[in-house]
Coordinates of C-alpha atoms in Angstrom, one line a residue:
M418 CA 50.7 33.4 -79.9
N419 CA 50.3 35.6 -82.3
V420 CA 46.3 37.1 -83.3
D421 CA 45.2 34.3 -85.0
E422 CA 46.3 31.3 -82.7
R423 CA 45.1 33.6 -79.5
R424 CA 40.9 33.7 -81.3
A425 CA 41.4 30.4 -82.5
K426 CA 41.4 29.0 -79.2
I427 CA 39.1 32.0 -78.3
I428 CA 36.1 29.9 -80.1
E429 CA 37.7 26.4 -78.9
M430 CA 36.7 27.5 -75.2
L431 CA 33.6 29.1 -76.3
N432 CA 32.6 25.6 -77.9
Q433 CA 33.4 23.4 -74.2
K434 CA 31.7 26.4 -72.5
K435 CA 29.7 28.0 -73.8
R436 CA 30.6 31.0 -72.2
L437 CA 33.9 33.5 -71.6
D438 CA 34.5 36.8 -69.3
I439 CA 36.7 38.9 -70.9
E440 CA 38.7 39.1 -67.6
N441 CA 38.8 35.2 -68.0
L442 CA 40.0 35.1 -70.9
T443 CA 42.3 38.7 -70.6
D444 CA 44.2 36.4 -67.0
F445 CA 44.5 33.0 -69.2
F446 CA 46.0 34.8 -72.5
D447 CA 48.0 37.6 -70.8
V448 CA 46.8 40.3 -72.4
S449 CA 45.5 44.0 -71.8
T450 CA 41.1 43.8 -71.8
M451 CA 41.2 46.6 -74.8
T452 CA 42.8 43.3 -77.1
I453 CA 40.5 40.7 -76.1
R454 CA 37.2 43.1 -76.7
R455 CA 38.8 43.6 -80.9
D456 CA 39.8 40.7 -80.3
L457 CA 35.4 39.3 -79.6
T458 CA 34.3 42.4 -81.8
Q459 CA 36.4 40.9 -85.5
L460 CA 35.3 37.5 -84.2
E461 CA 31.8 38.7 -84.0
K462 CA 31.9 40.4 -87.1
D463 CA 32.9 37.2 -88.9
G464 CA 29.8 35.2 -87.3
E465 CA 32.2 33.1 -84.8
I466 CA 30.7 34.5 -81.1
I467 CA 27.9 37.0 -79.4
R468 CA 28.9 39.8 -77.9
T469 CA 27.2 40.2 -73.9
H470 CA 27.5 42.0 -70.8
G471 CA 31.5 41.1 -70.5
G472 CA 32.4 38.2 -72.3
A473 CA 30.6 36.7 -75.0
V474 CA 29.0 33.3 -76.3
T475 CA 28.6 30.8 -78.7
T476 CA 26.0 31.2 -81.7
D477 CA 23.8 28.8 -80.6
S478 CA 23.5 29.6 -77.3
E479 CA 21.4 32.4 -77.1
K480 CA 17.4 31.5 -76.4
E481 CA 15.8 34.2 -79.3
E482 CA 12.3 35.6 -79.1
T483 CA 9.6 33.5 -78.1
P484 CA 6.4 35.4 -80.1
Y485 CA 3.2 35.2 -77.4
I486 CA 1.3 32.7 -78.5
Q487 CA 3.5 29.9 -77.5
K488 CA 4.2 31.8 -74.6
E489 CA 1.2 32.0 -73.7
S490 CA 0.7 27.6 -73.0
A491 CA 4.1 27.4 -71.7
N492 CA 4.8 27.4 -67.4
K493 CA 0.9 27.9 -66.8
E494 CA 0.2 27.2 -63.7
E495 CA 3.5 27.5 -62.4
K496 CA 3.0 31.7 -63.9
K497 CA -0.5 31.4 -61.9
I498 CA 1.2 31.2 -58.5
I499 CA 4.3 33.1 -59.0
A500 CA 1.9 36.0 -59.9
S501 CA -0.2 35.3 -56.3
K502 CA 2.6 35.8 -55.0
A503 CA 4.0 39.1 -56.1
A504 CA 0.3 39.9 -55.7
G505 CA 1.0 40.7 -52.2
L506 CA 3.8 42.8 -52.4
V507 CA 1.6 45.6 -53.8
H508 CA 0.4 47.7 -51.3
P509 CA -2.9 49.6 -51.1
H510 CA -3.0 53.2 -54.4
A511 CA 0.6 52.1 -55.2
T512 CA 2.4 52.7 -59.0
I513 CA 3.6 50.4 -60.4
I514 CA 4.6 48.9 -63.7
L515 CA 4.7 45.8 -65.4
D516 CA 6.8 44.4 -68.4
S517 CA 6.0 42.7 -70.8
G518 CA 5.1 39.4 -70.8
T519 CA 3.1 36.1 -70.0
T520 CA 3.4 36.0 -66.6
T521 CA 3.3 40.5 -65.8
L522 CA -0.5 39.3 -67.3
E523 CA -0.9 36.7 -64.8
L524 CA -0.5 39.4 -62.3
A525 CA -2.4 41.8 -64.4
K526 CA -5.2 38.7 -63.6
C527 CA -4.9 39.0 -59.7
L528 CA -5.1 43.0 -60.1
K529 CA -7.8 43.9 -61.4
E530 CA -10.0 44.3 -58.8
K531 CA -8.1 46.2 -57.1
E532 CA -8.9 50.1 -57.0
N533 CA -6.8 53.3 -56.2
L534 CA -3.8 51.3 -57.9
R535 CA -2.5 52.3 -60.9
I536 CA -0.4 50.3 -63.6
I537 CA 1.7 51.4 -66.5
T538 CA 2.7 49.2 -69.1
N539 CA 3.9 48.3 -72.9
D540 CA 2.0 45.7 -73.2
I541 CA -1.4 45.6 -74.9
L542 CA -2.9 42.6 -74.1
I543 CA -1.8 43.2 -70.2
A544 CA -3.8 46.5 -70.8
A545 CA -6.9 45.2 -72.9
E546 CA -7.3 42.0 -69.6
L547 CA -8.1 45.9 -67.2
L548 CA -10.1 47.2 -70.0
Y549 CA -13.5 47.1 -66.7
S550 CA -11.2 47.3 -64.5
P551 CA -10.3 49.9 -61.5
V552 CA -7.4 49.8 -62.0
D553 CA -6.0 53.4 -63.6
V554 CA -4.1 52.2 -66.8
I555 CA -1.1 54.1 -68.9
V556 CA 0.2 52.9 -71.8
A557 CA 3.5 53.3 -73.4
G558 CA 2.8 53.5 -76.6
G559 CA 5.0 53.0 -79.1
E560 CA 5.4 50.5 -81.8
L561 CA 3.4 47.7 -81.4
Q562 CA 6.5 44.3 -81.8
R563 CA 3.9 42.1 -84.1
D564 CA 3.0 38.5 -83.0
V565 CA 4.2 39.5 -78.5
G566 CA 1.7 41.9 -78.4
A567 CA 4.8 44.8 -76.9
M568 CA 4.7 48.7 -77.6
F569 CA 8.6 49.4 -78.3
G570 CA 10.4 52.9 -79.8
T571 CA 11.3 56.6 -78.2
Y572 CA 7.6 57.3 -77.6
T573 CA 7.7 54.4 -75.1
Q574 CA 10.9 55.1 -73.6
D575 CA 10.7 58.6 -73.4
L576 CA 7.5 57.8 -71.2
I577 CA 8.8 55.9 -69.0
A578 CA 12.1 57.9 -68.4
S579 CA 9.4 60.2 -67.3
L580 CA 8.1 58.3 -64.3
H581 CA 8.9 57.0 -60.5
V582 CA 6.7 54.5 -59.4
D583 CA 6.3 52.4 -56.1
Q584 CA 7.7 49.3 -57.9
F585 CA 8.0 47.0 -61.1
F586 CA 7.7 43.6 -61.8
L587 CA 10.3 43.0 -64.1
G588 CA 9.9 39.9 -66.5
A589 CA 12.5 37.6 -68.2
H590 CA 13.2 35.9 -71.4
S591 CA 16.1 34.5 -69.8
V592 CA 18.4 34.4 -66.2
D593 CA 21.5 33.6 -65.3
T594 CA 24.2 33.7 -62.9
A595 CA 25.1 36.9 -64.8
G596 CA 21.6 38.3 -64.5
V597 CA 18.9 38.9 -67.0
T598 CA 19.3 39.5 -70.7
A599 CA 16.4 40.5 -73.3
P600 CA 16.9 40.0 -76.7
T601 CA 16.9 42.8 -77.9
L602 CA 18.8 45.5 -77.7
E603 CA 16.0 48.4 -77.8
K604 CA 14.2 45.7 -75.6
A605 CA 16.4 46.1 -72.6
R606 CA 16.6 49.4 -72.8
I607 CA 13.1 50.0 -72.5
K608 CA 13.5 47.5 -69.4
Q609 CA 16.6 49.2 -67.8
L610 CA 14.4 53.0 -67.6
M611 CA 11.2 51.0 -65.9
M612 CA 13.5 49.5 -63.6
E613 CA 15.2 53.2 -63.1
S614 CA 12.0 54.2 -62.6
A615 CA 10.7 52.5 -60.0
S616 CA 12.1 51.8 -56.0
K617 CA 12.0 48.6 -55.8
T618 CA 12.3 45.6 -59.1
W619 CA 10.8 42.1 -58.2
L620 CA 12.8 40.3 -61.1
L621 CA 9.0 37.6 -62.2
A622 CA 10.8 34.2 -64.1
D623 CA 9.5 30.2 -63.4
S624 CA 12.3 28.1 -63.2
S625 CA 12.6 27.3 -67.9
K626 CA 14.4 30.8 -68.6
F627 CA 17.0 30.5 -65.6
G628 CA 20.3 28.8 -66.6
Q629 CA 19.3 31.0 -70.9
K630 CA 21.3 33.5 -72.2
S631 CA 20.0 36.2 -75.0
F632 CA 21.3 39.0 -76.8
A633 CA 21.0 42.6 -74.4
H634 CA 21.9 43.1 -71.6
V635 CA 18.5 44.3 -68.8
S636 CA 20.8 43.8 -65.2
P637 CA 22.8 42.3 -63.3
L638 CA 21.2 40.2 -59.7
N639 CA 22.7 42.2 -57.5
K640 CA 20.5 45.3 -58.5
L641 CA 16.5 43.5 -58.5
D642 CA 14.9 43.4 -55.1
G643 CA 14.4 39.6 -55.3
I644 CA 12.8 37.3 -57.9
I645 CA 10.2 35.1 -57.5
S646 CA 10.4 32.1 -59.1
D647 CA 8.5 28.5 -58.6
D648 CA 9.9 25.3 -56.5
G649 CA 11.4 24.2 -59.7
L650 CA 14.0 25.9 -59.5
R651 CA 14.8 24.5 -56.6
N652 CA 16.4 20.9 -58.7
T653 CA 18.9 24.1 -60.2
E654 CA 22.5 23.3 -60.0
S655 CA 23.7 27.4 -58.7
I656 CA 20.1 28.6 -56.7
D657 CA 21.6 30.4 -54.6
L658 CA 23.5 32.5 -56.4
Y659 CA 20.5 33.4 -58.1
H660 CA 20.1 35.8 -55.3
E661 CA 20.0 36.4 -51.0
N662 CA 16.2 36.9 -52.0
V663 CA 14.6 34.1 -54.0
M664 CA 11.0 33.4 -53.1
L665 CA 9.6 30.5 -54.3
A666 CA 5.9 30.3 -55.2
D667 CA 5.8 26.9 -52.7
G668 CA 6.1 29.5 -50.4
K669 CA 9.6 28.4 -49.5
G670 CA 12.8 29.8 -50.2
G671 CA 15.1 32.8 -49.3
W672 CA 13.0 34.5 -47.2
E673 CA 10.6 33.5 -44.3
D674 CA 6.9 34.2 -44.6
E675 CA 7.7 37.3 -41.9
D676 CA 10.1 38.7 -43.4
W677 CA 8.6 38.7 -47.3
N678 CA 6.0 40.6 -45.6
D679 CA 7.6 43.0 -43.9
S680 CA 9.3 43.4 -47.0
R681 CA 5.9 45.0 -48.5

């Protein structure tokens, strides 16, 4: 099989499976990893595929950035319950990072009356929610992402990289069994820096985010301390593949209540 035939076969396989891993492709074609990487790089240049961490997906399978006004009204009750559960993990005198997003905004609302708490965020809407709160707030400023409310860029990254915090509550644009992904490389890098700055990372994501992929890889699931989602995740066929520590918003899931309390 020549190069053109192999690349045509990769496109055919992707159209059937929507996602392929480099390891599987090297086994299937009996070629080196470097050969497959060159194939995927060229196919992406040709606009046939989108490269992901460790593989590739079809061009129509990526979930794009959603404006805040659309995200704010989606799955609102689920986000409130997830946030209420997450708030129980925040202990007195903690320093935490809240990622940008509507679920973490709901968590900020749950925490706004707490004293002796410090919150760092790159979300101007979260900062505004805490404006009249006793919580100490640090805004990781930078360039404002219009229609979304997130701050990004060098200033944001430099501040986050200089911190050490107790907990990071990670918002997710998309999650599948390969990990958490974000719409842009810059946004993914900020999330990674937040994870590196924190002793523990909890993913907050309603069930609609699962089984989705975005362009830039953030983290594999095994780097998370746990996932908090809603009961809709129970209906997914692969719930057991997401993480050993999954807490559903109805109080059922991978942890018993006493284990959940001990994790605090």
